[in-house]
Amino acid sequence: MDISVIVPLYNEEESLPELYAWIERVMKTHNFTYEIIFINDGSTDNSWQVIEELSRKSDCVKGVKFRRNYGKSPALYCGFERAQGEVVITMDADLQDSPDEIPELYRMIKEDGYDLVSGYKQKRYDPLSKTLPTKLFNATARRVSGIHNLHDFNCGLKAYRKEVVKNIEVYGEMHRYIPYLAKNAGFGKIGEKVVHHQARKYGHTKFGLDRFVNGYLDLITLWFLSRFGLKPMHVFGLLGSIMFMLGFLSVVIVGGMKLYYMNNAMPYRLVTESPYFYLALTLMLLGTQLFVAGFLGELISRNAPERNNYLIEKEL
Ligand code: UDP
Ligand code: MG
């Protein structure tokens, strides 16, 4: 099979027939063998009935229905699990992404050898309250992930080599960072294609402004995981040591000052009156705590089943 199209959807009943017809038209024109996997993410409207209807009409339509709304990432995860095509395309259900882009995306993966090609909605038809923070968000994501050529991490329209989707794990709300996940898994040839974007025709957006707060937190998590995920002691141990040493230095200062004053028969203060006493206390306690956190981290990562999972590209 050439192409799997994965469509996560949440209450998009009006768009589905149109989207399906459009994808089918593109596939037929280019003679692709394909499947469309609709992941109904706990819709409360008639989306599932529409999908059932479509799958009765066509063998290429597959559907998964979640019992409740889990989110876009879980939907993509289940789609990736099921995808059988050589090239996997993800697209939003709301008709904001155009299926006309599929053939070129397919070509870029197959002929130009990209592992992942992300759409870039250069001209967006979204409100300013969304496009402006998005610019900032993408700039940060570029810096942190080191993928400097991507302008639009969170574009719903993306194409993947099959091997990529089978070897990354999207969870939580990590769909915003799939290129970063792919890069961390060793799929570094990541490209971009300018795609057409349309205003939402039906329904309304499913994400609020909290997407940006959560997006930043997730980015920090991913950065941490990719740097220290398998060696937590290297970060906690270092921080812990620094703190403990500063604390120890404070102890030396407090004790030294007291001894000095006593030896020279000068009036001396109680150690608890010195600010260094409190510094010493806090820093040594925090330092020890960080060290313990490092040990706990090591215990946890020791139990991680994937700690020795390496993606081998070739072997002779
Ligand atoms: N979506 C989903 N589960 C959710 C939220 C959204 O499957 O919990 C789907 C939604 O139906 C759409 C896609 O994810 O197909 C992108 O959502 P939306 O268009 O609301 O996001 P935006 O375009 O505003 O970024
Ligand atoms: Mg949308």
CSV table of C-alpha atoms and ligand atoms in Angstrom, one decimal:
chain,number,residue,atom,x,y,z
A,1,MET,CA,0.0,0.0,0.0
A,2,ASP,CA,1.3,3.5,-0.9
A,3,ILE,CA,-0.3,5.8,1.5
A,4,SER,CA,-2.1,5.8,4.9
A,5,VAL,CA,-4.0,8.9,5.7
A,6,ILE,CA,-4.7,9.4,9.4
A,7,VAL,CA,-7.4,11.8,10.4
A,8,PRO,CA,-8.0,12.5,14.1
A,9,LEU,CA,-11.3,14.1,14.7
A,10,TYR,CA,-13.5,15.4,17.4
A,11,ASN,CA,-17.0,16.6,16.5
A,12,GLU,CA,-16.4,17.2,12.8
A,13,GLU,CA,-19.4,15.5,11.3
A,14,GLU,CA,-20.1,18.3,8.7
A,15,SER,CA,-16.6,18.1,7.2
A,16,LEU,CA,-16.1,14.4,6.9
A,17,PRO,CA,-18.0,13.6,3.7
A,18,GLU,CA,-16.4,16.5,1.9
A,19,LEU,CA,-12.9,15.5,3.2
A,20,TYR,CA,-13.4,11.9,2.2
A,21,ALA,CA,-14.5,12.8,-1.3
A,22,TRP,CA,-11.6,15.1,-1.8
A,23,ILE,CA,-9.0,12.6,-0.6
A,24,GLU,CA,-10.5,9.9,-2.8
A,25,ARG,CA,-10.4,12.2,-5.8
A,26,VAL,CA,-6.7,12.9,-5.3
A,27,MET,CA,-5.8,9.3,-4.7
A,28,LYS,CA,-7.7,8.1,-7.8
A,29,THR,CA,-6.2,10.8,-10.0
A,30,HIS,CA,-2.7,9.7,-9.0
A,31,ASN,CA,-3.4,6.0,-8.9
A,32,PHE,CA,-2.3,5.5,-5.3
A,33,THR,CA,-3.2,2.5,-3.3
A,34,TYR,CA,-4.3,3.9,0.1
A,35,GLU,CA,-6.3,3.7,3.3
A,36,ILE,CA,-7.9,6.4,5.3
A,37,ILE,CA,-8.0,5.8,9.0
A,38,PHE,CA,-10.5,8.0,10.8
A,39,ILE,CA,-9.9,8.2,14.6
A,40,ASN,CA,-13.0,9.4,16.2
A,41,ASP,CA,-11.8,10.9,19.5
A,42,GLY,CA,-14.9,10.6,21.5
A,43,SER,CA,-17.1,12.8,19.4
A,44,THR,CA,-20.5,13.6,20.8
A,45,ASP,CA,-22.0,14.5,17.5
A,46,ASN,CA,-22.8,12.1,14.6
A,47,SER,CA,-19.2,11.8,13.3
A,48,TRP,CA,-19.1,8.1,14.0
A,49,GLN,CA,-22.3,7.4,12.0
A,50,VAL,CA,-20.8,9.4,9.1
A,51,ILE,CA,-17.6,7.3,9.3
A,52,GLU,CA,-19.6,4.0,9.4
A,53,GLU,CA,-21.5,5.2,6.3
A,54,LEU,CA,-18.3,6.0,4.5
A,55,SER,CA,-16.7,2.7,5.4
A,56,ARG,CA,-19.8,0.9,4.0
A,57,LYS,CA,-19.2,2.7,0.7
A,58,SER,CA,-15.5,2.2,0.5
A,59,ASP,CA,-13.0,-0.5,1.5
A,60,CYS,CA,-10.3,2.1,1.9
A,61,VAL,CA,-12.0,3.7,4.9
A,62,LYS,CA,-11.2,2.4,8.3
A,63,GLY,CA,-12.4,3.8,11.6
A,64,VAL,CA,-11.5,3.7,15.3
A,65,LYS,CA,-13.9,5.0,17.9
A,66,PHE,CA,-12.6,6.1,21.3
A,67,ARG,CA,-15.0,5.6,24.2
A,68,ARG,CA,-14.3,9.1,25.3
A,69,ASN,CA,-12.3,12.2,24.3
A,70,TYR,CA,-8.6,11.5,24.9
A,71,GLY,CA,-7.0,14.2,22.7
A,72,LYS,CA,-5.2,14.6,19.4
A,73,SER,CA,-2.0,12.8,20.4
A,74,PRO,CA,-3.7,9.6,21.6
A,75,ALA,CA,-5.7,9.6,18.3
A,76,LEU,CA,-2.6,10.0,16.2
A,77,TYR,CA,-0.9,7.2,18.3
A,78,CYS,CA,-3.6,4.8,17.5
A,79,GLY,CA,-3.6,5.8,13.8
A,80,PHE,CA,0.2,5.3,13.6
A,81,GLU,CA,-0.2,1.9,15.2
A,82,ARG,CA,-2.6,0.8,12.5
A,83,ALA,CA,-1.0,2.5,9.5
A,84,GLN,CA,0.1,0.1,6.7
A,85,GLY,CA,1.1,2.5,3.9
A,86,GLU,CA,4.7,3.1,2.9
A,87,VAL,CA,4.1,6.8,3.5
A,88,VAL,CA,1.9,8.0,6.3
A,89,ILE,CA,0.0,11.3,6.0
A,90,THR,CA,-1.7,13.0,9.0
A,91,MET,CA,-4.3,15.7,8.4
A,92,ASP,CA,-6.9,17.5,10.4
A,93,ALA,CA,-10.5,16.7,9.8
A,94,ASP,CA,-11.7,20.3,9.6
A,95,LEU,CA,-10.8,20.9,5.9
A,96,GLN,CA,-8.2,23.4,6.9
A,97,ASP,CA,-5.5,21.2,5.3
A,98,SER,CA,-5.8,20.4,1.6
A,99,PRO,CA,-5.6,16.9,0.3
A,100,ASP,CA,-4.2,18.3,-2.9
A,101,GLU,CA,-0.8,18.5,-1.1
A,102,ILE,CA,-0.6,14.7,-0.7
A,103,PRO,CA,1.1,13.7,-4.0
A,104,GLU,CA,3.9,16.2,-3.5
A,105,LEU,CA,4.4,15.2,0.1
A,106,TYR,CA,4.5,11.6,-1.0
A,107,ARG,CA,7.1,12.4,-3.6
A,108,MET,CA,9.3,14.2,-1.1
A,109,ILE,CA,9.4,11.2,1.1
A,110,LYS,CA,9.8,8.6,-1.6
A,111,GLU,CA,12.2,10.5,-4.0
A,112,ASP,CA,13.9,13.2,-2.0
A,113,GLY,CA,14.5,10.7,0.9
A,114,TYR,CA,12.9,12.8,3.7
A,115,ASP,CA,12.0,10.9,6.9
A,116,LEU,CA,9.4,13.5,7.7
A,117,VAL,CA,7.9,16.5,5.8
A,118,SER,CA,5.9,19.0,7.8
A,119,GLY,CA,3.4,21.4,6.2
A,120,TYR,CA,4.0,25.1,6.6
A,121,LYS,CA,0.9,27.2,6.6
A,122,GLN,CA,2.8,30.3,5.4
A,123,LYS,CA,-0.5,32.2,4.8
A,124,ARG,CA,-2.7,31.3,7.6
A,125,TYR,CA,-6.4,31.9,7.9
A,126,ASP,CA,-6.6,31.9,11.7
A,127,PRO,CA,-7.3,34.7,14.1
A,128,LEU,CA,-4.3,36.9,15.2
A,129,SER,CA,-4.7,35.7,18.8
A,130,LYS,CA,-3.5,32.4,17.4
A,131,THR,CA,-1.0,33.2,14.7
A,132,LEU,CA,1.1,35.6,16.9
A,133,PRO,CA,1.8,33.3,19.8
A,134,THR,CA,2.3,30.5,17.3
A,135,LYS,CA,5.3,32.5,15.8
A,136,LEU,CA,6.9,32.8,19.2
A,137,PHE,CA,6.1,29.2,20.0
A,138,ASN,CA,7.8,28.0,16.8
A,139,ALA,CA,10.8,30.1,17.4
A,140,THR,CA,11.3,28.6,20.8
A,141,ALA,CA,10.7,25.1,19.5
A,142,ARG,CA,13.3,25.6,16.7
A,143,ARG,CA,15.9,26.7,19.2
A,144,VAL,CA,15.3,24.0,21.8
A,145,SER,CA,14.9,21.1,19.3
A,146,GLY,CA,17.7,22.2,17.0
A,147,ILE,CA,15.5,21.7,14.0
A,148,HIS,CA,16.2,25.1,12.4
A,149,ASN,CA,14.4,24.7,9.1
A,150,LEU,CA,10.9,24.2,10.5
A,151,HIS,CA,8.5,27.1,10.7
A,152,ASP,CA,5.4,25.3,11.8
A,153,PHE,CA,5.9,22.4,14.2
A,154,ASN,CA,2.3,21.9,14.9
A,155,CYS,CA,0.9,21.8,11.4
A,156,GLY,CA,-1.7,19.0,11.2
A,157,LEU,CA,-0.6,18.1,7.7
A,158,LYS,CA,2.5,16.0,7.8
A,159,ALA,CA,4.0,13.1,5.9
A,160,TYR,CA,6.2,10.4,7.4
A,161,ARG,CA,8.2,7.4,6.2
A,162,LYS,CA,6.4,4.4,7.7
A,163,GLU,CA,9.4,3.5,9.8
A,164,VAL,CA,9.3,6.8,11.6
A,165,VAL,CA,5.7,6.4,12.9
A,166,LYS,CA,6.4,2.9,14.0
A,167,ASN,CA,9.4,4.0,16.1
A,168,ILE,CA,8.2,7.1,17.9
A,169,GLU,CA,5.7,7.3,20.6
A,170,VAL,CA,3.3,10.2,20.7
A,171,TYR,CA,1.5,10.7,24.0
A,172,GLY,CA,-0.1,13.4,26.1
A,173,GLU,CA,-0.1,16.5,23.9
A,174,MET,CA,3.2,15.7,22.3
A,175,HIS,CA,1.7,15.9,18.8
A,176,ARG,CA,3.0,19.5,18.7
A,177,TYR,CA,6.6,18.1,18.7
A,178,ILE,CA,6.5,15.1,16.5
A,179,PRO,CA,9.5,16.4,14.5
A,180,TYR,CA,11.4,16.7,17.7
A,181,LEU,CA,10.4,13.2,18.7
A,182,ALA,CA,11.5,11.9,15.3
A,183,LYS,CA,14.8,13.7,15.5
A,184,ASN,CA,15.5,12.2,18.9
A,185,ALA,CA,14.7,8.8,17.5
A,186,GLY,CA,17.4,9.3,14.9
A,187,PHE,CA,15.2,10.4,11.9
A,188,GLY,CA,17.0,13.6,11.2
A,189,LYS,CA,16.1,14.3,7.6
A,190,ILE,CA,13.2,16.6,8.2
A,191,GLY,CA,11.8,18.8,5.5
A,192,GLU,CA,9.1,21.4,5.1
A,193,LYS,CA,6.6,22.1,2.4
A,194,VAL,CA,4.5,25.3,2.1
A,195,VAL,CA,0.9,24.2,2.1
A,196,HIS,CA,-2.4,25.9,1.4
A,197,HIS,CA,-4.5,26.7,4.4
A,198,GLN,CA,-8.1,27.5,4.6
A,199,ALA,CA,-10.3,29.1,7.2
A,200,ARG,CA,-12.4,26.6,9.2
A,201,LYS,CA,-15.6,26.0,7.3
A,202,TYR,CA,-17.6,24.1,10.0
A,203,GLY,CA,-17.5,23.8,13.7
A,204,HIS,CA,-14.9,25.6,15.9
A,205,THR,CA,-11.3,25.0,17.1
A,206,LYS,CA,-10.8,22.4,19.8
A,207,PHE,CA,-7.9,24.0,21.4
A,208,GLY,CA,-7.9,27.2,23.6
A,209,LEU,CA,-5.1,29.5,24.6
A,210,ASP,CA,-3.9,27.0,27.2
A,211,ARG,CA,-2.2,25.3,24.3
A,212,PHE,CA,0.7,27.7,24.6
A,213,VAL,CA,1.2,27.2,28.3
A,214,ASN,CA,1.0,23.4,27.9
A,215,GLY,CA,3.1,23.6,24.8
A,216,TYR,CA,6.0,25.3,26.6
A,217,LEU,CA,5.8,22.9,29.5
A,218,ASP,CA,5.9,19.9,27.1
A,219,LEU,CA,8.8,21.4,25.3
A,220,ILE,CA,10.8,21.6,28.5
A,221,THR,CA,9.9,18.0,29.3
A,222,LEU,CA,11.1,16.8,25.9
A,223,TRP,CA,14.3,18.8,26.2
A,224,PHE,CA,14.9,17.3,29.6
A,225,LEU,CA,14.1,13.8,28.4
A,226,SER,CA,16.3,14.0,25.4
A,227,ARG,CA,19.2,15.3,27.3
A,228,PHE,CA,19.0,13.4,30.6
A,229,GLY,CA,16.2,10.9,30.2
A,230,LEU,CA,18.6,7.9,30.5
A,231,LYS,CA,21.0,9.5,32.9
A,232,PRO,CA,19.1,11.6,35.4
A,233,MET,CA,22.0,11.5,37.9
A,234,HIS,CA,24.1,13.6,35.5
A,235,VAL,CA,21.8,16.6,36.0
A,236,PHE,CA,20.6,16.1,39.6
A,237,GLY,CA,24.0,14.9,40.8
A,238,LEU,CA,25.7,17.9,39.4
A,239,LEU,CA,23.2,20.4,40.8
A,240,GLY,CA,23.2,18.6,44.1
A,241,SER,CA,26.9,18.6,44.3
A,242,ILE,CA,27.2,22.3,43.6
A,243,MET,CA,24.6,23.1,46.2
A,244,PHE,CA,26.1,20.9,48.8
A,245,MET,CA,29.5,22.4,48.2
A,246,LEU,CA,28.2,25.9,48.5
A,247,GLY,CA,26.5,24.8,51.8
A,248,PHE,CA,29.7,23.3,53.0
A,249,LEU,CA,31.6,26.5,52.2
A,250,SER,CA,29.0,28.4,54.3
A,251,VAL,CA,29.7,26.0,57.2
A,252,VAL,CA,33.4,26.6,56.9
A,253,ILE,CA,32.8,30.3,57.0
A,254,VAL,CA,30.5,30.2,60.0
A,255,GLY,CA,32.7,27.9,61.9
A,256,GLY,CA,35.9,29.6,60.9
A,257,MET,CA,34.6,33.0,61.9
A,258,LYS,CA,33.6,31.8,65.3
A,259,LEU,CA,36.9,30.1,65.9
A,260,TYR,CA,38.8,33.1,64.8
A,261,TYR,CA,36.9,35.5,67.1
A,262,MET,CA,37.2,33.1,70.0
A,263,ASN,CA,40.9,32.7,69.5
A,264,ASN,CA,41.5,36.4,69.3
A,265,ALA,CA,39.4,37.0,72.4
A,266,MET,CA,37.0,39.1,70.4
A,267,PRO,CA,33.3,39.2,71.2
A,268,TYR,CA,31.6,36.5,69.1
A,269,ARG,CA,28.1,35.8,68.0
A,270,LEU,CA,26.0,32.6,68.1
A,271,VAL,CA,26.3,30.7,64.9
A,272,THR,CA,22.5,31.0,64.4
A,273,GLU,CA,22.9,34.7,64.2
A,274,SER,CA,25.0,34.5,61.0
A,275,PRO,CA,23.3,34.5,57.7
A,276,TYR,CA,25.7,31.8,56.5
A,277,PHE,CA,24.2,29.4,59.0
A,278,TYR,CA,20.9,29.5,57.2
A,279,LEU,CA,22.6,29.4,53.8
A,280,ALA,CA,24.5,26.3,54.9
A,281,LEU,CA,21.4,24.6,56.2
A,282,THR,CA,19.3,25.3,53.1
A,283,LEU,CA,22.0,24.5,50.6
A,284,MET,CA,23.1,21.3,52.2
A,285,LEU,CA,19.5,20.0,52.6
A,286,LEU,CA,18.6,20.9,49.0
A,287,GLY,CA,21.8,19.4,47.7
A,288,THR,CA,21.1,16.1,49.4
A,289,GLN,CA,17.5,16.2,48.2
A,290,LEU,CA,18.7,16.7,44.6
A,291,PHE,CA,21.1,13.8,45.0
A,292,VAL,CA,18.3,11.6,46.2
A,293,ALA,CA,16.2,12.7,43.3
A,294,GLY,CA,19.1,11.6,41.0
A,295,PHE,CA,19.3,8.2,42.6
A,296,LEU,CA,15.5,7.8,42.3
A,297,GLY,CA,15.7,8.8,38.7
A,298,GLU,CA,18.4,6.2,38.1
A,299,LEU,CA,16.3,3.6,39.8
A,300,ILE,CA,13.3,4.5,37.6
A,301,SER,CA,15.3,4.6,34.3
A,302,ARG,CA,16.9,1.3,35.3
A,303,ASN,CA,13.5,-0.2,35.1
A,304,ALA,CA,12.5,1.4,31.9
A,305,PRO,CA,12.1,-1.4,29.3
A,306,GLU,CA,13.2,0.8,26.5
A,307,ARG,CA,16.5,1.8,28.1
A,308,ASN,CA,18.4,-0.5,25.7
A,309,ASN,CA,16.2,0.0,22.6
A,310,TYR,CA,18.4,1.3,19.9
A,311,LEU,CA,17.2,1.9,16.4
A,312,ILE,CA,19.6,0.0,14.1
A,313,GLU,CA,19.7,1.4,10.6
A,314,LYS,CA,22.0,-1.2,9.0
A,315,GLU,CA,23.9,-4.3,10.0
A,316,LEU,CA,26.3,-6.5,8.1
B,1,UDP,N1,-8.9,16.9,17.6
B,1,UDP,C1,-9.0,15.6,18.1
B,1,UDP,N2,-9.2,15.5,19.5
B,1,UDP,C2,-9.2,16.6,20.3
B,1,UDP,C3,-9.1,17.9,19.7
B,1,UDP,C4,-8.9,18.0,18.4
B,1,UDP,O1,-9.0,14.6,17.4
B,1,UDP,O2,-9.3,16.5,21.5
B,1,UDP,C5,-8.8,17.0,16.1
B,1,UDP,C6,-9.8,17.9,15.5
B,1,UDP,O3,-11.0,17.3,15.3
B,1,UDP,C7,-9.1,18.3,14.2
B,1,UDP,C8,-7.6,18.3,14.6
B,1,UDP,O4,-7.5,17.6,15.8
B,1,UDP,O5,-9.3,17.4,13.2
B,1,UDP,C9,-7.1,19.8,14.8
B,1,UDP,O6,-8.0,20.4,15.7
B,1,UDP,P1,-8.4,22.0,15.5
B,1,UDP,O7,-8.8,22.2,14.1
B,1,UDP,O8,-9.4,22.3,16.5
B,1,UDP,O9,-7.1,22.7,15.9
B,1,UDP,P2,-6.5,24.1,15.2
B,1,UDP,O10,-6.7,24.0,13.7
B,1,UDP,O11,-7.4,25.1,15.8
B,1,UDP,O12,-5.1,24.1,15.6
B,2,MG,MG,-8.1,23.4,12.6
